[in-house]
Amino acid sequence: MTIPATHPTRGPVVTRKDVARYAGVSTAVVSYVVNGGPKRVAPATEAKVQDAIRVLGYRPNAAARALKLGSSETIGLIIPDNSNPFFSLLAHAVEDAAGELGYALFLTNSDGDLAKERRHIRNLAARQVDGVVLASVLSEPDLADLEAAEISSVLLSHSERPAGVTSVGVDLAAGARTAVEHLIGHGHTNIGLAMGTTTANEADDREQGWLQALKAAGLPEGPIARSAFTRDGGYAAGKRLLASGHRPTAVFASSDMQAVGILRALHEAGLTVPGDIALAAFDGSVEAEYSWPPLTTVEQPVRAMADAAVRALVGAGRGEPPRHHVFPTKLLVRQSCGCP
């Protein structure tokens, strides 16, 4: 058997020809096994090829494969913060959905910063990924670099209906309204709002849902504390709400992370939840279930949203006209609102 050539830094370079010689087959058969076609290979022959690949440590040339297929078989994903359990769950769901279709995932974080988001868009465009899923800090992000590279994109966790691009999200106002109505059902008439802020400081429909529920019940607006969609932001918002001249008896937080921060502020003040102040949140992250008390929260259907985004890029929905996919939310009732 011919000894594979040696790379100066990585050791022997195993080629498709080496695998073919070891297995006693043609290079075309090796290609069929590695690429899953286009021709079928007998199970016994495929086993011999797979054994040769394992023994020799063969690694197919991804760049050559991409050139041949006209596809990198990769998807880019840009999220604000993968340390946030909600976006971590969302990223995992996108990776699973992409993997089921044979695509790998490039994951990047914008840290909620517009300049970083734009830099990641440029980098993914330069890598010629097959599509980009973007959880943007803007309602109408600049996608010119992707359009110039003829790379499709989908806006994920997006409540707007932007022109010319497919988007996937939930009805934020309806979800928030459901949570606030539930708090009203517990007899609360002074319900505060911890509202998250973004880089662009754009209006958020969760605030509209809060207002709609109060107005429909004939209640006045409670105090509002605006802060980042983070634990620290929620902690700061909680302290401001407690210092309000008309302290609320219930609070709706626009994210689970904010609600966790609010819980700390309330506990530090010696208050009980829900005895002194009831609390409801938005997102449905795993952390909400394991806070104390467990958080009543509006759950977003992460798996369904991720599947829809990936299908629109590289699945059954590829090439269809842009549309806005809106998924329903679900109120997960736990103890923080006052339910047993």
Coordinates of C-alpha atoms in Angstrom, one line a residue:
M1 CA 0.0 0.0 0.0
T2 CA 1.3 3.5 -0.9
I3 CA 2.2 5.6 2.2
P4 CA 0.1 8.8 2.2
A5 CA 2.0 12.1 1.7
T6 CA 3.1 14.0 4.8
H7 CA 1.9 17.5 5.6
P8 CA 4.7 19.6 7.3
T9 CA 2.6 20.4 10.4
R10 CA -0.4 18.0 10.4
G11 CA 1.3 14.7 9.6
P12 CA 0.2 12.3 6.8
V13 CA -2.4 13.6 4.4
V14 CA -4.8 10.9 3.6
T15 CA -6.6 11.2 0.3
R16 CA -9.6 9.5 -1.3
K17 CA -7.2 7.4 -3.4
D18 CA -5.6 6.1 -0.2
V19 CA -9.0 5.0 1.1
A20 CA -9.9 3.4 -2.2
R21 CA -6.6 1.4 -2.3
Y22 CA -7.1 0.2 1.3
A23 CA -10.7 -0.8 0.7
G24 CA -10.0 -2.3 -2.7
V25 CA -12.6 -0.2 -4.4
S26 CA -12.6 2.7 -6.9
T27 CA -12.4 6.4 -5.8
A28 CA -15.9 6.8 -7.2
V29 CA -17.2 4.3 -4.7
V30 CA -15.5 6.2 -1.9
S31 CA -17.1 9.4 -3.1
Y32 CA -20.5 7.7 -3.1
V33 CA -20.1 6.6 0.5
V34 CA -18.7 9.9 1.8
N35 CA -21.4 12.0 0.0
G36 CA -24.3 9.6 0.5
G37 CA -24.8 9.1 -3.3
P38 CA -25.7 9.7 -6.0
K39 CA -25.3 5.9 -6.6
R40 CA -26.1 3.3 -3.9
V41 CA -23.3 1.2 -2.6
A42 CA -23.7 -2.4 -1.4
P43 CA -23.7 -2.6 2.5
A44 CA -20.7 -4.9 2.6
T45 CA -18.7 -2.5 0.3
E46 CA -19.8 0.5 2.3
A47 CA -18.6 -1.2 5.5
K48 CA -15.2 -1.8 3.9
V49 CA -14.9 1.9 2.9
Q50 CA -16.0 3.1 6.3
D51 CA -13.5 0.8 7.9
A52 CA -10.7 2.2 5.7
I53 CA -11.8 5.8 6.5
R54 CA -11.6 5.0 10.3
V55 CA -8.3 3.2 10.1
L56 CA -6.6 5.8 7.9
G57 CA -8.2 8.8 9.6
Y58 CA -9.5 10.2 6.3
R59 CA -11.1 13.6 6.5
P60 CA -13.0 14.8 3.4
N61 CA -12.0 18.2 2.0
A62 CA -14.9 20.4 3.0
A63 CA -13.9 23.2 0.6
A64 CA -13.7 20.9 -2.4
R65 CA -17.0 19.3 -1.5
A66 CA -18.6 22.7 -1.2
L67 CA -17.2 23.7 -4.6
K68 CA -18.6 20.5 -6.2
L69 CA -22.0 20.8 -4.6
G70 CA -22.3 24.6 -4.9
S71 CA -23.2 24.6 -1.2
S72 CA -21.1 25.0 2.0
E73 CA -23.8 23.0 3.8
T74 CA -23.6 25.6 6.7
I75 CA -26.0 28.1 8.2
G76 CA -25.0 31.2 10.2
L77 CA -26.8 32.2 13.3
I78 CA -26.5 35.6 15.0
I79 CA -28.1 36.0 18.4
P80 CA -27.8 38.8 21.0
D81 CA -26.4 36.7 23.9
N82 CA -26.0 32.9 24.2
S83 CA -25.5 33.2 27.9
N84 CA -29.2 34.1 28.1
P85 CA -31.0 30.8 28.7
F86 CA -33.7 31.7 26.2
F87 CA -31.3 32.4 23.4
S88 CA -29.2 29.4 24.3
L89 CA -32.2 27.2 24.0
L90 CA -33.1 28.9 20.7
A91 CA -29.6 28.4 19.3
H92 CA -29.7 24.7 20.3
A93 CA -33.0 24.3 18.5
V94 CA -31.7 26.0 15.3
E95 CA -28.6 23.7 15.4
D96 CA -30.8 20.6 15.8
A97 CA -33.1 21.7 13.0
A98 CA -30.1 22.4 10.7
G99 CA -28.5 19.1 11.6
E100 CA -31.6 17.2 10.6
L101 CA -31.2 18.6 7.1
G102 CA -27.5 17.9 7.0
Y103 CA -26.3 21.4 7.7
A104 CA -23.7 22.6 10.2
L105 CA -24.1 25.8 12.2
F106 CA -21.9 28.9 12.7
L107 CA -23.0 30.6 15.9
T108 CA -22.1 34.2 16.7
N109 CA -23.1 36.7 19.4
S110 CA -23.8 40.3 18.8
D111 CA -23.9 41.1 22.5
G112 CA -26.9 43.3 21.7
D113 CA -24.5 45.7 19.8
L114 CA -25.4 46.9 16.3
A115 CA -21.7 47.2 15.1
K116 CA -21.0 43.6 16.1
E117 CA -24.2 42.4 14.5
R118 CA -23.1 44.1 11.2
R119 CA -19.6 42.7 11.5
H120 CA -21.0 39.1 11.9
I121 CA -23.2 39.6 8.9
R122 CA -20.2 40.6 6.8
N123 CA -18.1 37.7 8.0
L124 CA -20.9 35.1 7.3
A125 CA -21.4 36.6 3.9
A126 CA -17.7 36.3 3.2
R127 CA -17.8 32.6 4.3
Q128 CA -20.5 32.0 1.7
V129 CA -22.9 30.2 4.1
D130 CA -26.1 28.9 2.6
G131 CA -28.2 31.1 4.8
V132 CA -28.3 33.3 7.9
V133 CA -30.7 33.2 10.8
L134 CA -30.6 36.6 12.5
A135 CA -32.1 37.5 15.9
S136 CA -31.4 41.2 15.3
V137 CA -31.3 44.2 17.7
L138 CA -33.2 46.1 15.0
S139 CA -36.7 45.7 13.7
E140 CA -35.4 46.3 10.2
P141 CA -31.7 45.3 10.1
D142 CA -29.4 46.1 7.2
L143 CA -29.1 42.9 5.1
A144 CA -27.3 44.5 2.1
D145 CA -24.1 42.3 2.5
L146 CA -26.1 39.1 2.4
E147 CA -28.2 40.3 -0.5
A148 CA -25.1 41.3 -2.5
A149 CA -23.7 37.7 -1.8
E150 CA -27.1 36.2 -2.8
I151 CA -27.4 34.6 0.6
S152 CA -30.9 34.2 2.0
S153 CA -31.8 35.3 5.5
V154 CA -34.6 34.8 8.1
L155 CA -35.3 37.1 11.0
L156 CA -35.9 35.0 14.1
S157 CA -37.6 36.0 17.4
H158 CA -39.0 38.9 15.4
S159 CA -42.4 40.4 16.1
E160 CA -42.5 42.8 13.1
R161 CA -43.5 42.1 9.5
P162 CA -40.5 43.5 7.5
A163 CA -40.7 43.9 3.8
G164 CA -38.8 41.5 1.5
V165 CA -37.6 39.1 4.2
T166 CA -39.0 36.1 6.0
S167 CA -39.4 36.5 9.7
V168 CA -40.4 34.2 12.6
G169 CA -41.7 35.2 16.0
V170 CA -44.7 35.4 18.3
D171 CA -47.4 37.9 19.1
L172 CA -45.6 39.7 21.9
A173 CA -48.6 41.9 22.7
A174 CA -51.0 39.0 23.0
G175 CA -48.6 37.0 25.2
A176 CA -48.0 40.0 27.5
R177 CA -51.7 40.7 27.7
T178 CA -52.4 37.1 28.8
A179 CA -49.9 37.4 31.6
V180 CA -51.2 40.7 32.9
E181 CA -54.8 39.6 32.7
H182 CA -53.8 36.6 34.9
L183 CA -52.3 39.0 37.5
I184 CA -55.5 41.1 37.3
G185 CA -57.4 37.9 37.9
H186 CA -55.6 37.6 41.3
G187 CA -57.2 40.9 42.3
H188 CA -54.2 43.2 41.6
T189 CA -55.0 46.7 40.5
N190 CA -51.5 48.3 40.6
I191 CA -49.3 46.3 38.2
G192 CA -45.9 47.6 37.4
L193 CA -43.8 46.9 34.3
A194 CA -40.1 46.0 34.0
M195 CA -39.5 46.8 30.4
G196 CA -36.4 45.7 28.6
T197 CA -34.5 48.1 26.4
T198 CA -32.4 47.5 23.2
T199 CA -29.6 49.3 21.5
A200 CA -32.1 51.0 19.1
N201 CA -34.6 51.8 21.9
E202 CA -37.4 50.7 19.7
A203 CA -40.9 50.3 20.9
D204 CA -41.8 46.8 22.2
D205 CA -45.2 45.1 21.9
R206 CA -44.9 43.6 25.3
E207 CA -45.5 47.1 26.7
Q208 CA -48.5 47.5 24.5
G209 CA -49.9 44.2 25.8
W210 CA -49.4 45.4 29.4
L211 CA -51.3 48.6 28.6
Q212 CA -54.1 46.8 26.7
A213 CA -54.8 44.5 29.6
L214 CA -54.9 47.4 32.1
K215 CA -57.1 49.5 29.9
A216 CA -59.5 46.7 29.2
A217 CA -59.9 46.2 33.0
G218 CA -60.3 49.9 33.6
L219 CA -57.1 50.1 35.6
P220 CA -54.5 52.9 35.7
E221 CA -51.0 52.4 34.4
G222 CA -48.6 51.1 37.1
P223 CA -45.0 52.3 37.5
I224 CA -42.5 51.4 34.7
A225 CA -38.8 50.7 35.1
R226 CA -36.8 50.4 31.9
S227 CA -33.6 48.4 31.9
A228 CA -31.6 45.8 30.0
F229 CA -33.0 42.3 29.2
T230 CA -30.7 40.8 31.8
R231 CA -30.5 39.7 35.4
D232 CA -28.6 42.9 36.3
G233 CA -31.2 44.9 34.5
G234 CA -34.0 43.2 36.3
Y235 CA -32.3 43.7 39.7
A236 CA -32.0 47.5 39.0
A237 CA -35.6 47.6 37.7
G238 CA -36.8 45.8 40.8
K239 CA -35.1 48.3 43.2
R240 CA -36.6 51.2 41.3
L241 CA -40.1 49.8 41.4
L242 CA -39.7 49.2 45.1
A243 CA -38.7 52.8 45.5
S244 CA -41.7 54.0 43.6
G245 CA -44.1 56.4 45.5
H246 CA -46.9 54.0 44.6
R247 CA -45.3 50.6 45.0
P248 CA -47.0 48.0 42.8
T249 CA -48.5 44.8 44.3
A250 CA -47.6 42.9 41.1
V251 CA -45.0 43.2 38.3
F252 CA -44.9 42.0 34.8
A253 CA -41.3 41.5 33.6
S254 CA -40.6 41.5 29.8
S255 CA -38.0 38.6 30.1
D256 CA -37.3 35.8 32.5
M257 CA -33.8 37.1 33.1
Q258 CA -35.3 40.4 34.3
A259 CA -37.7 38.5 36.6
V260 CA -34.8 36.6 38.2
G261 CA -33.1 39.9 39.0
I262 CA -36.3 41.3 40.4
L263 CA -36.7 38.3 42.7
R264 CA -33.3 39.1 44.2
A265 CA -34.3 42.7 44.7
L266 CA -37.5 41.6 46.4
H267 CA -35.8 39.0 48.6
E268 CA -33.1 41.5 49.7
A269 CA -35.9 43.9 50.7
G270 CA -37.4 41.3 52.9
L271 CA -40.5 40.9 50.8
T272 CA -42.2 37.7 49.9
V273 CA -43.3 36.5 46.4
P274 CA -46.2 36.3 45.7
G275 CA -47.4 37.3 49.2
D276 CA -46.2 41.0 49.1
I277 CA -45.6 41.3 45.3
A278 CA -46.7 38.9 42.6
L279 CA -44.6 38.4 39.5
A280 CA -45.0 37.1 35.9
A281 CA -42.5 37.1 33.1
F282 CA -42.0 36.4 29.4
D283 CA -39.9 33.8 27.4
G284 CA -40.4 30.4 29.1
S285 CA -36.7 29.6 29.7
V286 CA -35.7 26.7 31.8
E287 CA -34.3 29.1 34.5
A288 CA -37.8 30.3 35.1
E289 CA -38.9 26.9 36.3
Y290 CA -36.0 26.6 38.8
S291 CA -36.1 30.1 40.3
W292 CA -37.7 30.5 43.8
P293 CA -40.5 30.7 43.7
P294 CA -40.9 29.2 40.2
L295 CA -41.9 31.9 37.7
T296 CA -45.2 32.1 36.0
T297 CA -44.1 33.0 32.4
V298 CA -45.2 33.3 28.8
E299 CA -43.6 30.5 26.9
Q300 CA -42.4 31.0 23.3
P301 CA -42.4 27.8 21.2
V302 CA -38.7 27.7 20.5
R303 CA -38.5 24.4 18.6
A304 CA -41.3 25.3 16.2
M305 CA -39.8 28.8 15.6
A306 CA -36.4 27.3 14.9
D307 CA -37.8 24.6 12.6
A308 CA -39.7 27.3 10.6
A309 CA -36.6 29.5 10.3
V310 CA -34.4 26.6 9.0
R311 CA -37.0 25.3 6.6
A312 CA -37.4 28.7 5.1
L313 CA -33.7 28.9 4.4
V314 CA -32.7 25.4 3.3
G315 CA -35.7 23.2 3.7
A316 CA -39.2 22.8 2.1
G317 CA -39.8 26.6 2.3
R318 CA -36.6 27.6 0.4
G319 CA -37.4 29.9 -2.5
E320 CA -40.9 30.7 -1.3
P321 CA -42.0 34.4 -1.2
P322 CA -41.1 36.2 2.1
R323 CA -43.7 35.8 4.9
H324 CA -44.1 36.5 8.6
H325 CA -44.6 33.3 10.6
V326 CA -46.4 34.1 13.9
F327 CA -46.6 31.4 16.6
P328 CA -48.9 31.4 19.6
T329 CA -47.5 31.7 23.1
K330 CA -48.6 29.7 26.2
L331 CA -48.9 30.9 29.8
L332 CA -47.1 28.6 32.1
V333 CA -48.7 29.1 35.5
R334 CA -46.4 28.5 38.6
Q335 CA -46.2 30.0 42.1
S336 CA -44.8 33.5 41.5
C337 CA -48.2 34.9 40.5
G338 CA -50.1 33.6 43.5
C339 CA -51.3 30.3 42.2
P340 CA -50.8 27.2 44.4

